[in-house]
């Protein structure tokens, strides 16, 4: 079996290589951080399994799920498996929805990982059942969360979503309860970890604010 890993964590990539490469089932294991040449590498190496970390850090503006969706448009038959440090339903649902063949927690033992990858290679999908109940956010709550994380004020959120400020406040209260947080900063931090918000969107928001601030200073 040939495996190609896409991950921004060098230590994890090396550890996984050490754990898998001695097994006779593994014909080839390679890893990359080069997103720009990833399609070319896939076409050249023809991996049986493409492992993609859900959080790609600064490698690309896309998260692992967005990258998977993009790659499946180019390579519809490629078996792609999502890796995540957070075994959460919001990730698993989206991974399954976009066509990934599996979702695996990074906490999995090497022997179990190999077994899962072999079954996926043989055509079986792998989406583990939820172990800990985490109440998911509604569509309305997610929209409010995304706007708050982008720096939009409550009044503007109400105007954009055509709801009252009271409804915005109610949504935020429900989000705090579901995510078990007590501050906006904690809410955003946890939302990023849970996959509700892409970290790149927060970075772009900060860049826009900085740009606006510098523009105001010049004027």
Short mmCIF file of C-alpha atoms in Angstrom, two decimals:
data_model
loop_
_atom_site.label_atom_id
_atom_site.label_comp_id
_atom_site.label_asym_id
_atom_site.label_seq_id
_atom_site.Cartn_x
_atom_site.Cartn_y
_atom_site.Cartn_z
CA UNK A 1 0.00 0.00 0.00
CA UNK A 2 1.28 3.45 -0.95
CA UNK A 3 0.46 6.32 1.42
CA UNK A 4 0.93 10.05 0.95
CA UNK A 5 0.51 12.28 4.02
CA UNK A 6 -0.29 16.00 3.83
CA UNK A 7 0.52 17.57 7.20
CA UNK A 8 2.28 20.70 8.43
CA UNK A 9 3.67 18.98 11.54
CA UNK A 10 7.08 17.52 10.68
CA UNK A 11 7.37 15.58 13.95
CA UNK A 12 4.00 13.87 13.42
CA UNK A 13 4.93 12.97 9.84
CA UNK A 14 8.23 11.44 10.96
CA UNK A 15 6.57 9.55 13.81
CA UNK A 16 3.95 8.12 11.48
CA UNK A 17 6.60 7.13 8.97
CA UNK A 18 8.57 5.27 11.66
CA UNK A 19 5.42 3.55 12.93
CA UNK A 20 4.28 2.32 9.51
CA UNK A 21 7.29 1.83 7.28
CA UNK A 22 8.57 -1.39 8.88
CA UNK A 23 5.30 -3.13 8.08
CA UNK A 24 5.42 -5.31 4.95
CA UNK A 25 1.98 -4.02 3.95
CA UNK A 26 3.48 -0.56 3.34
CA UNK A 27 5.08 -0.32 -0.07
CA UNK A 28 5.72 3.41 0.16
CA UNK A 29 5.15 6.20 2.69
CA UNK A 30 5.81 9.81 1.81
CA UNK A 31 4.77 13.14 3.29
CA UNK A 32 4.57 16.66 1.97
CA UNK A 33 3.94 20.25 3.00
CA UNK A 34 4.06 21.46 -0.60
CA UNK A 35 0.41 22.19 -1.36
CA UNK A 36 1.20 23.98 -4.63
CA UNK A 37 2.71 20.85 -6.16
CA UNK A 38 0.42 18.35 -4.43
CA UNK A 39 -1.65 17.51 -7.51
CA UNK A 40 1.53 16.80 -9.46
CA UNK A 41 2.83 14.58 -6.66
CA UNK A 42 -0.45 12.64 -6.53
CA UNK A 43 -0.36 12.09 -10.29
CA UNK A 44 3.26 10.91 -10.06
CA UNK A 45 3.12 8.69 -6.95
CA UNK A 46 -0.45 7.37 -7.38
CA UNK A 47 -0.99 6.76 -3.65
CA UNK A 48 -3.56 4.19 -2.57
CA UNK A 49 -4.42 6.41 0.39
CA UNK A 50 -4.02 10.16 0.71
CA UNK A 51 -3.97 11.23 4.37
CA UNK A 52 -4.81 14.90 4.96
CA UNK A 53 -4.63 16.70 8.29
CA UNK A 54 -7.75 18.77 8.89
CA UNK A 55 -5.69 21.68 10.23
CA UNK A 56 -3.00 22.64 7.75
CA UNK A 57 -1.77 25.67 9.65
CA UNK A 58 -0.10 28.19 7.39
CA UNK A 59 0.39 25.84 4.43
CA UNK A 60 -2.73 27.08 2.63
CA UNK A 61 -5.83 29.24 3.04
CA UNK A 62 -7.85 26.03 2.79
CA UNK A 63 -8.38 23.65 5.68
CA UNK A 64 -8.03 19.91 5.14
CA UNK A 65 -11.71 19.50 4.28
CA UNK A 66 -11.65 22.24 1.65
CA UNK A 67 -8.46 20.80 0.18
CA UNK A 68 -10.06 17.35 0.06
CA UNK A 69 -13.07 18.69 -1.80
CA UNK A 70 -10.81 20.45 -4.27
CA UNK A 71 -8.66 17.37 -4.86
CA UNK A 72 -11.65 15.07 -5.37
CA UNK A 73 -12.79 17.31 -8.21
CA UNK A 74 -9.43 16.65 -9.87
CA UNK A 75 -9.00 13.02 -8.71
CA UNK A 76 -12.54 11.64 -8.12
CA UNK A 77 -11.32 8.07 -7.53
CA UNK A 78 -8.61 8.99 -5.03
CA UNK A 79 -9.15 7.51 -1.57
CA UNK A 80 -8.72 10.41 0.86
CA UNK A 81 -8.76 10.03 4.63
CA UNK A 82 -9.03 12.99 7.01
CA UNK A 83 -6.79 13.10 10.10
CA UNK A 84 -7.76 15.18 13.11
CA UNK A 85 -6.67 15.77 16.67
CA UNK A 86 -10.33 16.29 17.54
CA UNK A 87 -12.73 13.37 17.13
CA UNK A 88 -15.84 15.50 16.70
CA UNK A 89 -19.12 15.00 14.82
CA UNK A 90 -18.93 18.31 12.96
CA UNK A 91 -15.68 17.15 11.31
CA UNK A 92 -16.84 13.62 10.60
CA UNK A 93 -20.10 14.74 9.03
CA UNK A 94 -18.39 17.19 6.71
CA UNK A 95 -15.67 14.70 5.76
CA UNK A 96 -18.29 12.13 4.80
CA UNK A 97 -20.39 14.70 2.99
CA UNK A 98 -17.58 15.85 0.68
CA UNK A 99 -16.55 12.33 -0.29
CA UNK A 100 -13.65 11.41 1.99
CA UNK A 101 -13.33 7.66 2.57
CA UNK A 102 -12.59 7.96 6.27
CA UNK A 103 -11.99 10.07 9.34
CA UNK A 104 -9.27 9.05 11.81
CA UNK A 105 -8.23 10.58 15.11
CA UNK A 106 -4.52 11.29 15.49
CA UNK A 107 -4.69 9.47 18.83
CA UNK A 108 -5.18 6.11 17.12
CA UNK A 109 -2.59 3.39 17.76
CA UNK A 110 -0.31 2.53 14.78
CA UNK A 111 -1.59 -1.05 14.49
CA UNK A 112 -5.19 0.11 14.46
CA UNK A 113 -4.37 2.85 11.97
CA UNK A 114 -2.79 0.34 9.61
CA UNK A 115 -5.82 -1.94 9.90
CA UNK A 116 -8.18 0.96 9.15
CA UNK A 117 -6.14 2.09 6.14
CA UNK A 118 -6.05 -1.44 4.72
CA UNK A 119 -9.84 -1.74 4.99
CA UNK A 120 -10.26 1.66 3.31
CA UNK A 121 -7.90 0.56 0.53
CA UNK A 122 -10.19 -2.44 0.03
CA UNK A 123 -13.20 -0.18 -0.39
CA UNK A 124 -14.61 0.11 3.14
CA UNK A 125 -15.28 3.58 4.59
CA UNK A 126 -14.38 4.47 8.17
CA UNK A 127 -16.36 7.05 10.15
CA UNK A 128 -16.29 6.15 13.87
CA UNK A 129 -19.34 6.76 15.98
CA UNK A 130 -19.37 9.65 18.42
CA UNK A 131 -17.80 8.74 21.76
CA UNK A 132 -18.62 11.88 23.72
CA UNK A 133 -21.85 13.76 23.19
CA UNK A 134 -21.26 17.30 22.01
CA UNK A 135 -24.38 19.21 21.06
CA UNK A 136 -23.95 20.68 17.59
CA UNK A 137 -24.66 24.28 16.71
CA UNK A 138 -27.66 25.17 14.58
CA UNK A 139 -27.23 26.94 11.23
CA UNK A 140 -28.33 30.21 12.82
CA UNK A 141 -25.85 29.83 15.67
CA UNK A 142 -23.04 29.04 13.25
CA UNK A 143 -23.76 32.17 11.19
CA UNK A 144 -23.70 34.33 14.32
CA UNK A 145 -20.50 32.64 15.48
CA UNK A 146 -18.76 33.25 12.15
CA UNK A 147 -19.74 36.91 12.12
CA UNK A 148 -18.63 37.47 15.72
CA UNK A 149 -15.31 35.80 14.92
CA UNK A 150 -14.95 38.14 11.93
CA UNK A 151 -15.29 41.14 14.24
CA UNK A 152 -18.85 42.12 13.34
CA UNK A 153 -20.80 43.89 16.09
CA UNK A 154 -24.12 42.55 17.38
CA UNK A 155 -26.18 45.32 15.81
CA UNK A 156 -24.57 44.70 12.41
CA UNK A 157 -25.07 40.95 12.81
CA UNK A 158 -28.76 41.53 13.45
CA UNK A 159 -29.00 43.70 10.33
CA UNK A 160 -27.12 41.23 8.12
CA UNK A 161 -29.16 38.22 9.27
CA UNK A 162 -32.48 40.11 9.46
CA UNK A 163 -32.99 39.20 13.10
CA UNK A 164 -33.25 41.21 16.32
CA UNK A 165 -30.31 41.98 18.57
CA UNK A 166 -32.08 39.96 21.24
CA UNK A 167 -32.05 36.93 18.95
CA UNK A 168 -28.33 37.46 18.35
CA UNK A 169 -27.78 37.52 22.11
CA UNK A 170 -29.85 34.35 22.54
CA UNK A 171 -27.80 32.60 19.86
CA UNK A 172 -24.58 33.62 21.61
CA UNK A 173 -25.88 32.36 24.94
CA UNK A 174 -26.71 28.99 23.37
CA UNK A 175 -23.27 28.85 21.73
CA UNK A 176 -21.58 29.55 25.07
CA UNK A 177 -23.60 26.75 26.69
CA UNK A 178 -22.97 24.21 23.93
CA UNK A 179 -19.25 24.91 23.68
CA UNK A 180 -18.97 25.21 27.47
CA UNK A 181 -17.15 28.55 27.37
CA UNK A 182 -17.52 31.81 29.28
CA UNK A 183 -15.95 34.45 27.04
CA UNK A 184 -15.91 35.50 23.39
CA UNK A 185 -12.19 34.78 23.06
CA UNK A 186 -12.66 31.31 24.53
CA UNK A 187 -15.65 30.76 22.24
CA UNK A 188 -13.66 31.64 19.12
CA UNK A 189 -10.65 29.57 20.20
CA UNK A 190 -12.78 26.51 20.85
CA UNK A 191 -14.80 27.03 17.67
CA UNK A 192 -11.57 26.92 15.66
CA UNK A 193 -10.53 23.69 17.38
CA UNK A 194 -13.94 22.14 16.74
CA UNK A 195 -13.92 23.09 13.08
CA UNK A 196 -16.75 25.61 13.15
CA UNK A 197 -14.39 28.40 12.07
CA UNK A 198 -11.37 28.24 9.76
CA UNK A 199 -8.36 29.86 11.39
CA UNK A 200 -7.44 31.41 8.04
CA UNK A 201 -10.69 33.42 8.04
CA UNK A 202 -9.76 34.90 11.44
CA UNK A 203 -6.34 35.83 10.11
CA UNK A 204 -7.89 37.52 7.07
CA UNK A 205 -10.27 39.42 9.35
CA UNK A 206 -7.34 40.68 11.43
CA UNK A 207 -5.49 41.70 8.26
CA UNK A 208 -8.53 43.64 7.04
CA UNK A 209 -8.82 45.42 10.40
CA UNK A 210 -5.12 46.28 10.36
CA UNK A 211 -5.43 47.59 6.82
CA UNK A 212 -8.43 49.73 7.75
CA UNK A 213 -6.61 51.08 10.80
CA UNK A 214 -3.54 52.05 8.78
CA UNK A 215 -5.78 53.68 6.20
CA UNK A 216 -7.45 55.75 8.90
CA UNK A 217 -4.05 56.80 10.27
CA UNK A 218 -2.95 58.04 6.84
CA UNK A 219 -6.11 60.05 6.42
#
